[in-house]
PDB file of C-alpha atoms in Angstrom:
ATOM      1  CA  MET A   1     -11.809   2.854 -17.636  1.00  0.00           C
ATOM      2  CA  SER A   2      -9.825   2.536 -14.401  1.00  0.00           C
ATOM      3  CA  ASP A   3     -11.465   2.060 -11.015  1.00  0.00           C
ATOM      4  CA  ARG A   4      -8.580   3.867  -9.296  1.00  0.00           C
ATOM      5  CA  LYS A   5      -9.659   6.881  -7.280  1.00  0.00           C
ATOM      6  CA  LEU A   6      -6.523   8.340  -5.750  1.00  0.00           C
ATOM      7  CA  VAL A   7      -3.167   6.813  -6.705  1.00  0.00           C
ATOM      8  CA  LYS A   8      -1.957   6.325 -10.258  1.00  0.00           C
ATOM      9  CA  PRO A   9       0.844   3.817 -10.865  1.00  0.00           C
ATOM     10  CA  THR A  10       4.018   5.100 -12.494  1.00  0.00           C
ATOM     11  CA  ALA A  11       3.459   4.935 -16.271  1.00  0.00           C
ATOM     12  CA  THR A  12       6.772   3.169 -16.893  1.00  0.00           C
ATOM     13  CA  PRO A  13       8.210   1.888 -13.616  1.00  0.00           C
ATOM     14  CA  GLN A  14      11.997   1.709 -13.482  1.00  0.00           C
ATOM     15  CA  SER A  15      11.894  -1.459 -11.371  1.00  0.00           C
ATOM     16  CA  ILE A  16       9.706  -4.534 -11.682  1.00  0.00           C
ATOM     17  CA  VAL A  17       9.530  -7.619  -9.473  1.00  0.00           C
ATOM     18  CA  PRO A  18       7.953 -10.101 -11.933  1.00  0.00           C
ATOM     19  CA  ALA A  19       5.392 -12.760 -11.014  1.00  0.00           C
ATOM     20  CA  SER A  20       8.012 -15.480 -11.539  1.00  0.00           C
ATOM     21  CA  ILE A  21      10.116 -14.144  -8.626  1.00  0.00           C
ATOM     22  CA  VAL A  22       9.914 -15.444  -5.057  1.00  0.00           C
ATOM     23  CA  PHE A  23      11.936 -13.212  -2.720  1.00  0.00           C
ATOM     24  CA  LYS A  24      12.478 -13.989   0.986  1.00  0.00           C
ATOM     25  CA  GLY A  25      14.022 -11.493   3.375  1.00  0.00           C
ATOM     26  CA  GLY A  26      16.235  -8.546   2.580  1.00  0.00           C
ATOM     27  CA  THR A  27      15.538  -5.055   1.302  1.00  0.00           C
ATOM     28  CA  ILE A  28      14.443  -3.708  -2.073  1.00  0.00           C
ATOM     29  CA  GLU A  29      15.208  -0.003  -2.607  1.00  0.00           C
ATOM     30  CA  GLY A  30      14.492   1.859  -5.790  1.00  0.00           C
ATOM     31  CA  ARG A  31      13.813   5.083  -7.656  1.00  0.00           C
ATOM     32  CA  GLY A  32      11.534   5.798 -10.574  1.00  0.00           C
ATOM     33  CA  GLY A  33       8.551   3.689  -9.565  1.00  0.00           C
ATOM     34  CA  LEU A  34       8.279   0.060  -8.525  1.00  0.00           C
ATOM     35  CA  LEU A  35       5.807  -2.540  -9.774  1.00  0.00           C
ATOM     36  CA  ILE A  36       5.549  -5.705  -7.683  1.00  0.00           C
ATOM     37  CA  ASP A  37       3.964  -8.762  -9.314  1.00  0.00           C
ATOM     38  CA  GLY A  38       5.917 -11.430  -7.406  1.00  0.00           C
ATOM     39  CA  ASN A  39       5.787 -13.277  -4.099  1.00  0.00           C
ATOM     40  CA  LEU A  40       7.725 -11.539  -1.286  1.00  0.00           C
ATOM     41  CA  THR A  41       8.124 -12.712   2.315  1.00  0.00           C
ATOM     42  CA  GLY A  42       9.783 -10.805   5.155  1.00  0.00           C
ATOM     43  CA  THR A  43      10.968  -8.101   2.782  1.00  0.00           C
ATOM     44  CA  THR A  44      11.425  -4.357   3.299  1.00  0.00           C
ATOM     45  CA  ILE A  45      10.497  -2.269   0.244  1.00  0.00           C
ATOM     46  CA  VAL A  46      11.591   1.381   0.122  1.00  0.00           C
ATOM     47  CA  SER A  47      10.913   4.052  -2.489  1.00  0.00           C
ATOM     48  CA  MET A  48      13.907   6.399  -2.636  1.00  0.00           C
ATOM     49  CA  ASP A  49      11.977   9.187  -4.413  1.00  0.00           C
ATOM     50  CA  ASP A  50       8.449  10.560  -4.834  1.00  0.00           C
ATOM     51  CA  THR A  51       7.181   7.891  -7.248  1.00  0.00           C
ATOM     52  CA  THR A  52       4.566   5.193  -6.579  1.00  0.00           C
ATOM     53  CA  ILE A  53       5.002   1.658  -5.301  1.00  0.00           C
ATOM     54  CA  HIS A  54       2.355  -0.524  -6.969  1.00  0.00           C
ATOM     55  CA  VAL A  55       1.490  -3.935  -5.500  1.00  0.00           C
ATOM     56  CA  SER A  56      -0.340  -5.530  -8.434  1.00  0.00           C
ATOM     57  CA  ALA A  57      -3.366  -7.832  -8.265  1.00  0.00           C
ATOM     58  CA  GLN A  58      -1.149 -10.898  -8.788  1.00  0.00           C
ATOM     59  CA  ALA A  59       1.359  -9.967  -6.040  1.00  0.00           C
ATOM     60  CA  MET A  60       1.533 -11.741  -2.669  1.00  0.00           C
ATOM     61  CA  LEU A  61       3.446  -9.960   0.108  1.00  0.00           C
ATOM     62  CA  THR A  62       3.677 -11.620   3.522  1.00  0.00           C
ATOM     63  CA  ASP A  63       5.212 -10.065   6.645  1.00  0.00           C
ATOM     64  CA  CYS A  64       6.580  -7.143   4.590  1.00  0.00           C
ATOM     65  CA  ARG A  65       7.290  -3.485   5.335  1.00  0.00           C
ATOM     66  CA  ILE A  66       6.772  -0.742   2.747  1.00  0.00           C
ATOM     67  CA  THR A  67       7.962   2.863   2.920  1.00  0.00           C
ATOM     68  CA  ALA A  68       6.602   4.889   0.015  1.00  0.00           C
ATOM     69  CA  ASN A  69       5.595   8.326  -1.138  1.00  0.00           C
ATOM     70  CA  ASP A  70       2.415   6.990  -2.808  1.00  0.00           C
ATOM     71  CA  LEU A  71       1.185   3.408  -2.529  1.00  0.00           C
ATOM     72  CA  LEU A  72      -1.345   1.439  -4.575  1.00  0.00           C
ATOM     73  CA  ILE A  73      -2.241  -2.048  -3.305  1.00  0.00           C
ATOM     74  CA  GLU A  74      -4.302  -4.296  -5.573  1.00  0.00           C
ATOM     75  CA  GLY A  75      -2.904  -7.689  -4.480  1.00  0.00           C
ATOM     76  CA  GLN A  76      -2.420  -9.546  -1.207  1.00  0.00           C
ATOM     77  CA  PHE A  77      -0.488  -7.681   1.476  1.00  0.00           C
ATOM     78  CA  ASP A  78       0.299  -8.586   5.073  1.00  0.00           C
ATOM     79  CA  GLY A  79       2.532  -6.218   7.018  1.00  0.00           C
ATOM     80  CA  PHE A  80       3.228  -2.561   7.753  1.00  0.00           C
ATOM     81  CA  CYS A  81       3.210   0.467   5.432  1.00  0.00           C
ATOM     82  CA  LYS A  82       4.421   4.001   6.016  1.00  0.00           C
ATOM     83  CA  VAL A  83       3.127   6.314   3.291  1.00  0.00           C
ATOM     84  CA  LYS A  84       4.222   9.966   3.054  1.00  0.00           C
ATOM     85  CA  GLY A  85       1.700  10.791   0.339  1.00  0.00           C
ATOM     86  CA  ASN A  86      -1.509   9.056  -0.726  1.00  0.00           C
ATOM     87  CA  CYS A  87      -2.515   5.422  -0.320  1.00  0.00           C
ATOM     88  CA  GLU A  88      -5.174   3.424  -2.155  1.00  0.00           C
ATOM     89  CA  VAL A  89      -6.371  -0.119  -1.480  1.00  0.00           C
ATOM     90  CA  GLY A  90      -7.978  -1.301  -4.722  1.00  0.00           C
ATOM     91  CA  GLN A  91     -10.997  -3.542  -5.165  1.00  0.00           C
ATOM     92  CA  SER A  92      -8.957  -6.714  -5.764  1.00  0.00           C
ATOM     93  CA  ALA A  93      -6.798  -6.191  -2.653  1.00  0.00           C
ATOM     94  CA  ARG A  94      -6.664  -8.384   0.426  1.00  0.00           C
ATOM     95  CA  VAL A  95      -4.871  -6.526   3.213  1.00  0.00           C
ATOM     96  CA  ILE A  96      -3.866  -7.388   6.775  1.00  0.00           C
ATOM     97  CA  GLY A  97      -1.736  -5.066   8.862  1.00  0.00           C
ATOM     98  CA  LYS A  98      -1.142  -1.467   9.795  1.00  0.00           C
ATOM     99  CA  MET A  99      -0.690   1.638   7.663  1.00  0.00           C
ATOM    100  CA  GLU A 100       0.552   5.070   8.645  1.00  0.00           C
ATOM    101  CA  VAL A 101      -0.656   7.505   5.982  1.00  0.00           C
ATOM    102  CA  GLU A 102       0.206  11.205   5.918  1.00  0.00           C
ATOM    103  CA  GLY A 103      -1.823  12.042   2.801  1.00  0.00           C
ATOM    104  CA  ASP A 104      -5.228  10.845   1.631  1.00  0.00           C
ATOM    105  CA  PHE A 105      -6.433   7.255   2.016  1.00  0.00           C
ATOM    106  CA  PHE A 106      -8.972   5.440  -0.161  1.00  0.00           C
ATOM    107  CA  LYS A 107     -10.194   1.867   0.293  1.00  0.00           C
ATOM    108  CA  SER A 108     -12.469   0.403  -2.341  1.00  0.00           C
ATOM    109  CA  ARG A 109     -15.616  -0.995  -0.780  1.00  0.00           C
ATOM    110  CA  MET A 110     -14.886  -4.219  -2.667  1.00  0.00           C
ATOM    111  CA  ALA A 111     -11.447  -4.647  -1.038  1.00  0.00           C
ATOM    112  CA  ASP A 112     -11.042  -7.373   1.555  1.00  0.00           C
ATOM    113  CA  ALA A 113      -9.451  -5.387   4.362  1.00  0.00           C
ATOM    114  CA  VAL A 114      -8.989  -8.106   6.942  1.00  0.00           C
ATOM    115  CA  ASP A 115      -7.880  -6.580  10.248  1.00  0.00           C
ATOM    116  CA  LEU A 116      -6.454  -3.420   8.673  1.00  0.00           C
ATOM    117  CA  GLN A 117      -5.543  -0.462  10.852  1.00  0.00           C
ATOM    118  CA  VAL A 118      -4.962   2.872   9.116  1.00  0.00           C
ATOM    119  CA  GLN A 119      -3.514   5.741  11.095  1.00  0.00           C
ATOM    120  CA  HIS A 120      -3.546   9.219   9.609  1.00  0.00           C
ATOM    121  CA  MET A 121      -0.413  10.817  10.927  1.00  0.00           C
ATOM    122  CA  ARG A 122      -1.324  14.221   9.496  1.00  0.00           C
ATOM    123  CA  LEU A 123      -4.673  14.777   7.847  1.00  0.00           C
ATOM    124  CA  PRO A 124      -4.783  17.639   5.308  1.00  0.00           C
ATOM    125  CA  GLY A 125      -6.251  20.880   6.642  1.00  0.00           C
ATOM    126  CA  SER A 126      -6.890  19.740  10.201  1.00  0.00           C
ATOM    127  CA  ARG A 127      -4.308  19.747  13.002  1.00  0.00           C
ATOM    128  CA  GLU A 128      -6.781  18.356  15.576  1.00  0.00           C
ATOM    129  CA  ASP A 129      -7.298  15.175  13.514  1.00  0.00           C
ATOM    130  CA  GLU A 130      -3.673  14.152  14.047  1.00  0.00           C
ATOM    131  CA  GLY A 131      -3.393  10.549  15.153  1.00  0.00           C
ATOM    132  CA  ASN A 132      -6.854   9.388  14.031  1.00  0.00           C
ATOM    133  CA  VAL A 133      -7.109   5.635  13.550  1.00  0.00           C
ATOM    134  CA  ALA A 134      -9.571   3.840  11.271  1.00  0.00           C
ATOM    135  CA  GLN A 135     -10.199   0.114  11.756  1.00  0.00           C
ATOM    136  CA  PHE A 136     -11.490  -2.103   8.953  1.00  0.00           C
ATOM    137  CA  GLN A 137     -12.839  -5.543   9.807  1.00  0.00           C
ATOM    138  CA  ALA A 138     -13.594  -8.347   7.398  1.00  0.00           C
ATOM    139  CA  VAL A 139     -17.191  -8.566   6.230  1.00  0.00           C
ATOM    140  CA  ALA A 140     -18.552 -11.993   5.403  1.00  0.00           C
ATOM    141  CA  ALA A 141     -20.373 -12.257   2.086  1.00  0.00           C
ATOM    142  CA  ALA A 142     -24.007 -13.268   2.299  1.00  0.00           C
TER     143      ALA A 142
END
């Protein structure tokens, strides 16, 4: 049984960055879903359609930018995300950075959201909530 609450990864992603890949700089653009297992630094990742970008539990992204319709982060991410749809930070995630989310946002209480800022650009059903910002600080384990 999955612990995912909001975002489902694409069943068969068209593009995969395998764990054996180390990618520094540049841009990755794709359609049909993207699964990232590798190590990316200073990379811009763009979904060219309405499918999901999935940062797996084994992925490590540092100083990256993601533009996606839906985004599922289960690995390590440091950077900026702009999400047109829904965004989920899974329980194995470790996230630092800023997210602009137009749809729904879910962060597992087990996720290590270190200095994460989430800005809802447009919250469903409420015009007055535009521009709300949620801050998540690291919590030390007892």
